[in-house]
PDB file of C-alpha atoms and ligand atoms in Angstrom:
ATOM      1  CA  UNK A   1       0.000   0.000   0.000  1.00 88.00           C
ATOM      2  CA  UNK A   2       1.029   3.457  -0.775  1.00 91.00           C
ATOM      3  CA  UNK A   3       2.180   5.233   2.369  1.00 96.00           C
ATOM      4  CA  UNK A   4      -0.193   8.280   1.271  1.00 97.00           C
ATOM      5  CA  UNK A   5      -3.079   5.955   1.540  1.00 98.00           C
ATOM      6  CA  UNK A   6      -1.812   4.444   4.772  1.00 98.00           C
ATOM      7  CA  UNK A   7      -1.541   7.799   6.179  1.00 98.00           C
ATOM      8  CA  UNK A   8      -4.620   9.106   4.812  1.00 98.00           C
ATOM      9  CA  UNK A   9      -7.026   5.846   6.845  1.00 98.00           C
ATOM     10  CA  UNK A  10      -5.337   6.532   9.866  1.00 98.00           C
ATOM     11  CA  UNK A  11      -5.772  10.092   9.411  1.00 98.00           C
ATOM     12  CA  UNK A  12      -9.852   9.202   8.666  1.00 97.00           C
ATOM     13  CA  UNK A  13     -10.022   6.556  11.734  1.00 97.00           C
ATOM     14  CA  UNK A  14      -8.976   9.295  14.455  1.00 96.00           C
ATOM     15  CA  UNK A  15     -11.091  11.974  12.826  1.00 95.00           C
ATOM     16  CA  UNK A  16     -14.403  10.016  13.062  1.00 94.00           C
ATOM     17  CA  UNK A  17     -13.402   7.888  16.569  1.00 92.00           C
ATOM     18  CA  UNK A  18     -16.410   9.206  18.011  1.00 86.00           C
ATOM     19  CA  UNK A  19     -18.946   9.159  14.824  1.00 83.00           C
ATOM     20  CA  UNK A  20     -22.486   7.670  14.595  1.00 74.00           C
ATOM     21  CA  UNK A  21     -22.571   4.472  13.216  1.00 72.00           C
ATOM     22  CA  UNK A  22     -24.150   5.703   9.714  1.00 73.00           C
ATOM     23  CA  UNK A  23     -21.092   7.723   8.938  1.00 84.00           C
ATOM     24  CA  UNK A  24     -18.134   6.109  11.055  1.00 92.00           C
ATOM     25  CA  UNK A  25     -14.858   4.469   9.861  1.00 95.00           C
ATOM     26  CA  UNK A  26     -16.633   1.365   9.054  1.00 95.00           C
ATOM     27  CA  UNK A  27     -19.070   2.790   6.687  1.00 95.00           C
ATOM     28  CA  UNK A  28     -15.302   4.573   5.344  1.00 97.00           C
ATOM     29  CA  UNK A  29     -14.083   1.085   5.143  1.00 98.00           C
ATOM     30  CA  UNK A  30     -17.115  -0.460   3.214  1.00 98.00           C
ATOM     31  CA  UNK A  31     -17.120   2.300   0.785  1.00 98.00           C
ATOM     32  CA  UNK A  32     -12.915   2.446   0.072  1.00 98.00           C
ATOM     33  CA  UNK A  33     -13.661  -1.639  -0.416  1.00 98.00           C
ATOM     34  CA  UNK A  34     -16.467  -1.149  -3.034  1.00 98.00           C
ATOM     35  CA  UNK A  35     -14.766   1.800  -4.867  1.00 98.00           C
ATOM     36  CA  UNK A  36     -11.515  -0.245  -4.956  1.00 98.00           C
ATOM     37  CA  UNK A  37     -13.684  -3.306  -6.401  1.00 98.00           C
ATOM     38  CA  UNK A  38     -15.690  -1.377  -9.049  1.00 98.00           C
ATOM     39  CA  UNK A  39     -12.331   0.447  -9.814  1.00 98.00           C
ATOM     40  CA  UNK A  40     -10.984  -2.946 -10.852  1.00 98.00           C
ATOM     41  CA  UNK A  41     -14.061  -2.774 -13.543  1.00 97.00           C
ATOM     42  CA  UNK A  42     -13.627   0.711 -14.761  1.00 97.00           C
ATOM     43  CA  UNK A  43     -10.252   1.637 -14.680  1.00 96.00           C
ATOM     44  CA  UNK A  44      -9.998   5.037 -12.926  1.00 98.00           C
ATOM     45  CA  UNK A  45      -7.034   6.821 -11.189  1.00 98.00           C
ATOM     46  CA  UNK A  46      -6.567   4.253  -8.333  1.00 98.00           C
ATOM     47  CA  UNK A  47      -4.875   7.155  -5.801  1.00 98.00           C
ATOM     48  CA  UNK A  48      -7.962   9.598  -6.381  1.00 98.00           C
ATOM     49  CA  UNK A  49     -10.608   7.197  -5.887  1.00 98.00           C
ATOM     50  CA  UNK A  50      -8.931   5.797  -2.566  1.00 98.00           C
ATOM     51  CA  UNK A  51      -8.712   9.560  -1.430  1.00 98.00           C
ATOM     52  CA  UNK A  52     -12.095  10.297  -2.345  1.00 98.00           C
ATOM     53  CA  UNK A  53     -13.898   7.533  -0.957  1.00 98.00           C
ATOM     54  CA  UNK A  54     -11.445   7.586   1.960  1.00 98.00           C
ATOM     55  CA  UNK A  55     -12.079  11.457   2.762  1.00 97.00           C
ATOM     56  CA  UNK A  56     -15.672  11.704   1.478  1.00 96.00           C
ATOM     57  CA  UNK A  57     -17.549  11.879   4.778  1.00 94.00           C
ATOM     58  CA  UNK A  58     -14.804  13.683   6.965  1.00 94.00           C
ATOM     59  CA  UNK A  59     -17.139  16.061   8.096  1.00 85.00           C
ATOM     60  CA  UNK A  60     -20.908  15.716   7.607  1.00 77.00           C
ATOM     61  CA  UNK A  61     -22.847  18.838   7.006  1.00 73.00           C
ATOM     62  CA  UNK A  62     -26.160  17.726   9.166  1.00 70.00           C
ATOM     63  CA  UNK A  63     -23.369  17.353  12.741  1.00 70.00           C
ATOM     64  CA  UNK A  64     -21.876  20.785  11.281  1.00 74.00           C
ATOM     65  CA  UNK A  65     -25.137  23.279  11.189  1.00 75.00           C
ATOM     66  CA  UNK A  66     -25.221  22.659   7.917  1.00 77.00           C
ATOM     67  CA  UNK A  67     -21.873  23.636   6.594  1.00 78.00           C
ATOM     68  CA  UNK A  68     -20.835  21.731   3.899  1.00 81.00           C
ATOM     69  CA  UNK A  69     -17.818  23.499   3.075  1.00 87.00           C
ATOM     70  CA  UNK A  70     -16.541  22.083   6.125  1.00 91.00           C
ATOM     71  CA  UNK A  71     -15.786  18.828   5.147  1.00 92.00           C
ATOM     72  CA  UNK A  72     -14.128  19.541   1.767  1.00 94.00           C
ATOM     73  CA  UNK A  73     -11.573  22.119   3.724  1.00 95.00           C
ATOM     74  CA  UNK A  74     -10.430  19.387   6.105  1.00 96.00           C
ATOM     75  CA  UNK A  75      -9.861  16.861   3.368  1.00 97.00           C
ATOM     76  CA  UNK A  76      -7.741  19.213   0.907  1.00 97.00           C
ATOM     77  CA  UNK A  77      -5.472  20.982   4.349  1.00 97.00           C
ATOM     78  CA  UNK A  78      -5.023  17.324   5.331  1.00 98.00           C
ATOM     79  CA  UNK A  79      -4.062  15.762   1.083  1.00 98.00           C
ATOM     80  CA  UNK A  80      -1.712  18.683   0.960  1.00 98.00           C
ATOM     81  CA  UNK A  81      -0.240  18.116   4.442  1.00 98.00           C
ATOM     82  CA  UNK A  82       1.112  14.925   3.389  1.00 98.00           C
ATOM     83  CA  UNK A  83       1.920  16.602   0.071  1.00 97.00           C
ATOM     84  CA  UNK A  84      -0.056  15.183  -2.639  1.00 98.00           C
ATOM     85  CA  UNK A  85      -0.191  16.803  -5.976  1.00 97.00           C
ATOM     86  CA  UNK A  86      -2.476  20.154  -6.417  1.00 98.00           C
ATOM     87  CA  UNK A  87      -4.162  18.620  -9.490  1.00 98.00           C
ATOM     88  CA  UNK A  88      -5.048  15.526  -7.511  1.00 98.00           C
ATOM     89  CA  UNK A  89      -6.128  17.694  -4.207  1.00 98.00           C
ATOM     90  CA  UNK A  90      -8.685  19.334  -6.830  1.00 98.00           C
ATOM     91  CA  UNK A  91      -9.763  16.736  -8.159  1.00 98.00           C
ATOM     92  CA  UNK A  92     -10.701  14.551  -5.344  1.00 97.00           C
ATOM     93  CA  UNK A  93     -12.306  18.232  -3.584  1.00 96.00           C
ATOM     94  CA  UNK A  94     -14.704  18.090  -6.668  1.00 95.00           C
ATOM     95  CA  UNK A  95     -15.808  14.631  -6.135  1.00 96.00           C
ATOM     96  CA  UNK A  96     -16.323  14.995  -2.487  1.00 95.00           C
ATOM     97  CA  UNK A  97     -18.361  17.794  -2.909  1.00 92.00           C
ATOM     98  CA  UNK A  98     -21.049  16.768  -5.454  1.00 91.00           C
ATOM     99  CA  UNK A  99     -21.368  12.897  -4.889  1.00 86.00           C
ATOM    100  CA  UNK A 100     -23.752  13.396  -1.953  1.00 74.00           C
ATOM    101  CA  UNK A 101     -27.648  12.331  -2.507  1.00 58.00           C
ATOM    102  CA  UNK A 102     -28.971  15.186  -1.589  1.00 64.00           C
ATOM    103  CA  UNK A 103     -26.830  17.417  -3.771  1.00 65.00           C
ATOM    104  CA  UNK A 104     -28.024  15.447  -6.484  1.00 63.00           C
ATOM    105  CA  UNK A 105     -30.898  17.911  -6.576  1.00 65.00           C
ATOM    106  CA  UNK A 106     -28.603  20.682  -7.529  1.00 66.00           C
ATOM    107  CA  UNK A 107     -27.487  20.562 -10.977  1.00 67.00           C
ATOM    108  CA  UNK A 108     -24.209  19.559 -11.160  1.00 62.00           C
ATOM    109  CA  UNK A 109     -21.675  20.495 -13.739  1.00 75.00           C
ATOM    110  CA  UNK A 110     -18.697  18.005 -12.382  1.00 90.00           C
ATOM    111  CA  UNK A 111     -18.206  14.780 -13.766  1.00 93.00           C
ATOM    112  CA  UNK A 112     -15.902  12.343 -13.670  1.00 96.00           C
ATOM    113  CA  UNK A 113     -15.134   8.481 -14.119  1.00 97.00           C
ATOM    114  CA  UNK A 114     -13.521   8.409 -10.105  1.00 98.00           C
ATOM    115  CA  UNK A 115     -16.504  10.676  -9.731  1.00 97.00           C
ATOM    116  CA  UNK A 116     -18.771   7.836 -10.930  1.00 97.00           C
ATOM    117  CA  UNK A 117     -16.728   5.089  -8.848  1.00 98.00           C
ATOM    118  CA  UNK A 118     -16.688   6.549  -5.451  1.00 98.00           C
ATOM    119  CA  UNK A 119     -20.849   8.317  -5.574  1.00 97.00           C
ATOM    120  CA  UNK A 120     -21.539   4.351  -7.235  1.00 98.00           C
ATOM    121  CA  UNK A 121     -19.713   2.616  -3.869  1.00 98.00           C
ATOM    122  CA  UNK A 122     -21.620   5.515  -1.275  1.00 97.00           C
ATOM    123  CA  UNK A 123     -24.565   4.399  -2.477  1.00 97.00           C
ATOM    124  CA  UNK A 124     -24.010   1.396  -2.538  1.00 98.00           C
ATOM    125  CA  UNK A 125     -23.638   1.361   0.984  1.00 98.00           C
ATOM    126  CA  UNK A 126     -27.054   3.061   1.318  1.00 97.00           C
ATOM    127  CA  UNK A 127     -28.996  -0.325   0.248  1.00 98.00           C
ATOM    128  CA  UNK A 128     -29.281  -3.729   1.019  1.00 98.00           C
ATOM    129  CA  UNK A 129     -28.560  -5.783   4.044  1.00 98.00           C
ATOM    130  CA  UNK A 130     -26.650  -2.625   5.144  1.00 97.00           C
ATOM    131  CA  UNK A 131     -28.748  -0.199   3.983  1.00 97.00           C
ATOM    132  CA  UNK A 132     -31.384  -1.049   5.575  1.00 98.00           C
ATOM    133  CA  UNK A 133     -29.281  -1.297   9.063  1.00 96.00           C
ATOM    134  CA  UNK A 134     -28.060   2.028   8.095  1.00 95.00           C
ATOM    135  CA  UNK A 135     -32.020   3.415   7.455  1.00 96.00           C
ATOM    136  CA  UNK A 136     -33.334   1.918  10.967  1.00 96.00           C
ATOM    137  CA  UNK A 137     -29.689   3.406  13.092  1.00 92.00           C
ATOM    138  CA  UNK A 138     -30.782   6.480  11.655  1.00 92.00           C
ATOM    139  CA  UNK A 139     -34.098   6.580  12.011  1.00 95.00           C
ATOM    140  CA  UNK A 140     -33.645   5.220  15.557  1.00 93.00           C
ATOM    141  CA  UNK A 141     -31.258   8.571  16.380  1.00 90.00           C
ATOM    142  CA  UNK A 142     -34.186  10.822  15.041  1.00 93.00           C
ATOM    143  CA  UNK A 143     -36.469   9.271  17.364  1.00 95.00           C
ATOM    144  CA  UNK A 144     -38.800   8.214  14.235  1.00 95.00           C
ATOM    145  CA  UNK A 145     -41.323   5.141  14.146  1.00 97.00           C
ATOM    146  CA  UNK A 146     -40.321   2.343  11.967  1.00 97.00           C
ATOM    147  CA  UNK A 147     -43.479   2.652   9.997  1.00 97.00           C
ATOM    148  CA  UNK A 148     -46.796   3.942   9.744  1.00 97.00           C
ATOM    149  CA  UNK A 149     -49.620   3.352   7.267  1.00 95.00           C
ATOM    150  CA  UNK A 150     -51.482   6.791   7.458  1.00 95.00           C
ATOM    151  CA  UNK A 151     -48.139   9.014   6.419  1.00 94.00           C
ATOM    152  CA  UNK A 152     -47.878   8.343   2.603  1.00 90.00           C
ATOM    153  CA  UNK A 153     -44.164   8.416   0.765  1.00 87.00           C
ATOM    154  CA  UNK A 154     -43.320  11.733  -1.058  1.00 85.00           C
ATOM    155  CA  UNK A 155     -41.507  12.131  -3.926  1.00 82.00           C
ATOM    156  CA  UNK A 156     -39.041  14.545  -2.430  1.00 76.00           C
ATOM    157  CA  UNK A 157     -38.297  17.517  -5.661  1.00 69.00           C
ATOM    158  CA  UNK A 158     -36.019  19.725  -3.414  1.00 79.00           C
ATOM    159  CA  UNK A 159     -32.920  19.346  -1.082  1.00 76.00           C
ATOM    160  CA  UNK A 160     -34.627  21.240   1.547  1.00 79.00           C
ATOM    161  CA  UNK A 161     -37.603  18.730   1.807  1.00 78.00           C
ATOM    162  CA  UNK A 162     -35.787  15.622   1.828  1.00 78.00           C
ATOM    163  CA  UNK A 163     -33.635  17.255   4.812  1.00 76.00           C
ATOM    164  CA  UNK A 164     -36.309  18.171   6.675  1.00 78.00           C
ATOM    165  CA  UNK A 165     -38.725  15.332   5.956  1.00 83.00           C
ATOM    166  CA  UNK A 166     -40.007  13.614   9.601  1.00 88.00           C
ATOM    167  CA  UNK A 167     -41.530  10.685   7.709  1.00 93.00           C
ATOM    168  CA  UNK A 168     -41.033   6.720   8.897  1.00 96.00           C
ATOM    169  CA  UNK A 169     -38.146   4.962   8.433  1.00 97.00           C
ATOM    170  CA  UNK A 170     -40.161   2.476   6.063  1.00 98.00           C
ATOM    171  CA  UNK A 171     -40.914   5.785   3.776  1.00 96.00           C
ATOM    172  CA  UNK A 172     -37.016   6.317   3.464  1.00 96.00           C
ATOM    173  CA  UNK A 173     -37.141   2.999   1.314  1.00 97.00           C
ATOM    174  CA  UNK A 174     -39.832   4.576  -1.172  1.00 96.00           C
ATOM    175  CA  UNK A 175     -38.202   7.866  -0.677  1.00 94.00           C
ATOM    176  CA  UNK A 176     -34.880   7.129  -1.812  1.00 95.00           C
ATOM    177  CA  UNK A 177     -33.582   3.772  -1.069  1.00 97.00           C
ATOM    178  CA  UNK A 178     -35.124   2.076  -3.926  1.00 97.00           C
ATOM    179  CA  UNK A 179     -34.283   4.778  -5.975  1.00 96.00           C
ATOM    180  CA  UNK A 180     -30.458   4.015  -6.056  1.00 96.00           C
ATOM    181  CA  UNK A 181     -30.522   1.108  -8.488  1.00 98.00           C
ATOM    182  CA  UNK A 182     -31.102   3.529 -11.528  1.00 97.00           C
ATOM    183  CA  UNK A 183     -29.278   5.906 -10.317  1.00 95.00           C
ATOM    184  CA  UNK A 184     -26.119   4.077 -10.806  1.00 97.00           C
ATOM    185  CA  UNK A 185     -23.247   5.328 -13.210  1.00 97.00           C
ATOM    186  CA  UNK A 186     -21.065   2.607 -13.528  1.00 98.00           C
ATOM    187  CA  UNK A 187     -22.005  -0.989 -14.747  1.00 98.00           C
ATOM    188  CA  UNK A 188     -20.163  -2.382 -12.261  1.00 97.00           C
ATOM    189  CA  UNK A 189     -22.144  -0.866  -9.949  1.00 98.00           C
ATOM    190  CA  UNK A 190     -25.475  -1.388 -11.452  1.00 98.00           C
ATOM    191  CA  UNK A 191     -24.838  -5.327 -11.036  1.00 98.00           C
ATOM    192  CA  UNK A 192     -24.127  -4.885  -7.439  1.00 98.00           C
ATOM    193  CA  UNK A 193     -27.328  -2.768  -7.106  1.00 98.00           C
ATOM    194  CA  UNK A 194     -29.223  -5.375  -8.775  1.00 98.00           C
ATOM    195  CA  UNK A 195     -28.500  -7.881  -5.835  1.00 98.00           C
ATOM    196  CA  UNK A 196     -28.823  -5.665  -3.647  1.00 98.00           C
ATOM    197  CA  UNK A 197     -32.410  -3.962  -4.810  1.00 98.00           C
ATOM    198  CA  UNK A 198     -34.181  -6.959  -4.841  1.00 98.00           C
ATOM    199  CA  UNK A 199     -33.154  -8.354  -1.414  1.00 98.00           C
ATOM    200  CA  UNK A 200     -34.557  -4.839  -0.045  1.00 98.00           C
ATOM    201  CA  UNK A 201     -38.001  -5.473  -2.049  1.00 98.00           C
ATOM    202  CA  UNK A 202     -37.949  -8.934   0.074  1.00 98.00           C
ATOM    203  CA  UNK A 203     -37.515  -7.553   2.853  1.00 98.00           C
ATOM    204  CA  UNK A 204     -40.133  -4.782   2.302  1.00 98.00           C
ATOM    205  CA  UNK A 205     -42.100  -7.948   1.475  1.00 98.00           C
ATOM    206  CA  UNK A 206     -41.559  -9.672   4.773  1.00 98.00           C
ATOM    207  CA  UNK A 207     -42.423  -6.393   6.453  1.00 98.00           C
ATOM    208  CA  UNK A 208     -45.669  -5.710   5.272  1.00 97.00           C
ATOM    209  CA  UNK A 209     -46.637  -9.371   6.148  1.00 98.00           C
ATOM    210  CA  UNK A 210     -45.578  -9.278   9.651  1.00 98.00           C
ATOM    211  CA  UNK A 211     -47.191  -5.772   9.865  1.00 97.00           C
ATOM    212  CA  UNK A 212     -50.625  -7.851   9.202  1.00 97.00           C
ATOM    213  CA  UNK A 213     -49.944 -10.312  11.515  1.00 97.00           C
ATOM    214  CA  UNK A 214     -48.569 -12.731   9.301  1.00 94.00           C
TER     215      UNK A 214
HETATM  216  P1  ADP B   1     -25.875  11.442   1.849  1.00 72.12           P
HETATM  217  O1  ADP B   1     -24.584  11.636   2.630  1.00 72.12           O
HETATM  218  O2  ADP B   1     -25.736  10.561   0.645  1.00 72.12           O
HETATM  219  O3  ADP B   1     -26.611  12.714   1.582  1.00 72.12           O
HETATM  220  P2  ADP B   1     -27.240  10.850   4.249  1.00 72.12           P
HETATM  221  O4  ADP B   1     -26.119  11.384   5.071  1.00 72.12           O
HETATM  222  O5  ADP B   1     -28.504  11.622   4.155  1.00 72.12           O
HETATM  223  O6  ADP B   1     -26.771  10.561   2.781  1.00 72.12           O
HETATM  224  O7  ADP B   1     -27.574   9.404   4.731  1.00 72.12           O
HETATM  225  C1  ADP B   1     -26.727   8.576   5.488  1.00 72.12           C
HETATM  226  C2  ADP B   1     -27.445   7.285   5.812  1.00 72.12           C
HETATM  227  O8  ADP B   1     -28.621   7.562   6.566  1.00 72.12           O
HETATM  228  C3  ADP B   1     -27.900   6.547   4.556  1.00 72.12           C
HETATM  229  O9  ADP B   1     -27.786   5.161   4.729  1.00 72.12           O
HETATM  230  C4  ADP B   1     -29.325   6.991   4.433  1.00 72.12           C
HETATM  231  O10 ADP B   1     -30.119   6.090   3.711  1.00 72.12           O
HETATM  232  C5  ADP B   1     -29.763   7.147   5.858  1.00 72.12           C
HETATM  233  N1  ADP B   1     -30.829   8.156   5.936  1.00 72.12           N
HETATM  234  C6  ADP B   1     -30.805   9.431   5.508  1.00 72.12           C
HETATM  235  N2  ADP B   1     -31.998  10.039   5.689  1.00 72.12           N
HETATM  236  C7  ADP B   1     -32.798   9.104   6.263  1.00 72.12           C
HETATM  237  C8  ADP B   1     -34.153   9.074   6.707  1.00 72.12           C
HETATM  238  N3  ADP B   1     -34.957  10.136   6.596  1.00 72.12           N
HETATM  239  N4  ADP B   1     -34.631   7.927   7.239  1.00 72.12           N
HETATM  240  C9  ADP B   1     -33.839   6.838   7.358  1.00 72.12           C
HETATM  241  N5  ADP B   1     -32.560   6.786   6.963  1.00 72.12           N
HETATM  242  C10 ADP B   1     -32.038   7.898   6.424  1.00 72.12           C
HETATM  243 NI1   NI B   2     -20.784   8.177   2.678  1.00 72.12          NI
END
């Protein structure tokens, strides 16, 4: 392993020692894995991927009143501490600042195929066996009921309303969870969607009979 990249995960595990479980070194971990494994597919720029999926989370916005400049600032004073290249710094800065769901409202301009890699792996993360942990931790921390029949899914348009929603957890899965699948860039990542989709529409399945009784 490149000493940059050794430096740069234990640089990431003391920065988010004390993070909820969503966004801790783990979920760092999972994502670096799946970039690294879709990067074997699609042939991007192995050192900006690792920093990008490594750094992408260093500060999140909703623990930071809403700054999301935050996190991007820590990640580039930290890549050039241990002097990596300006064009590289930028580069990864780009994709950590427009691969996030909810800024997938905005319209971005940047693109990119490590772009593609490490937003395909995040999401990734966001569905399946995990996802669906991930969905229930966080609807757990906000104090929201798993489900309930009377408050309908919406089709959130705006950044603003999918921040502020107070919905169930279950609607999260209607919301955006099922979502992901086509929202995939990379074929590599579509296939591991795939999987992962339908094992969340069996669980949904499973749900909804248990809610009945069954
Ligand atoms: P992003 O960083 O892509 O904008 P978030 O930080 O909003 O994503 O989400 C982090 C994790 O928490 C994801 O697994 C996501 O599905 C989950 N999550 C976000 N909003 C909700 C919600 N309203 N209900 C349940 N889970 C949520
Ligand atoms: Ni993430």
């Amino acid at each position: 392993m490149q000493p940059s990249i050794q430096k740069t995960i234990d640089f990431v595990k003391k920065t988010l020692a004390n993070a909820e479980a969503g966004h801790d070194w783990f979920h760092i971990e999972r994502v670096y894995k799946t970039a690294q494994n879709i990067n074997q597919k699609e042939n991007g720029d192995d050192l900006v991927v690792a920093y990008a999926a490594l750094l992408h989370d260093i500060a999140d916005p909703k623990f930071n009143d809403g700054d999301e400049k935050i996190g991007p600032n820590i990640a580039a004073a930290f890549l050039k501490s241990i002097e990596v290249d300006q064009s590289i710094i930028d580069h990864v800065i780009l994709i950590i600042e427009n691969m996030s769901f909810k800024n997938s409202f905005d319209q971005n301009s940047f693109t990119s195929r490590e772009m593609q890699i490490v937003q395909d792996a995040d999401r990734l993360d966001a569905i399946g066996a995990i996802g669906i942990a991930r969905a229930f931790t966080y609807g757990g921390f906000k104090n929201r009921v798993l489900y309930d029949p009377e408050i309908k899914p919406e089709q959130h348009l705006s950044k603003e309303t999918y921040k502020n929603t107070t919905a169930p957890t279950i609607n999260h899965f209607y919301e955006k969870l099922l979502l992901l699948k086509d929202m995939m860039n990379t074929n590599a990542g579509k296939d591991i969607a795939e999987e992962r989709h339908q094992f969340m529409l069996l669980y949904l399945k499973h749900f909804f009979n248990e809610w009945e009784g069954n």
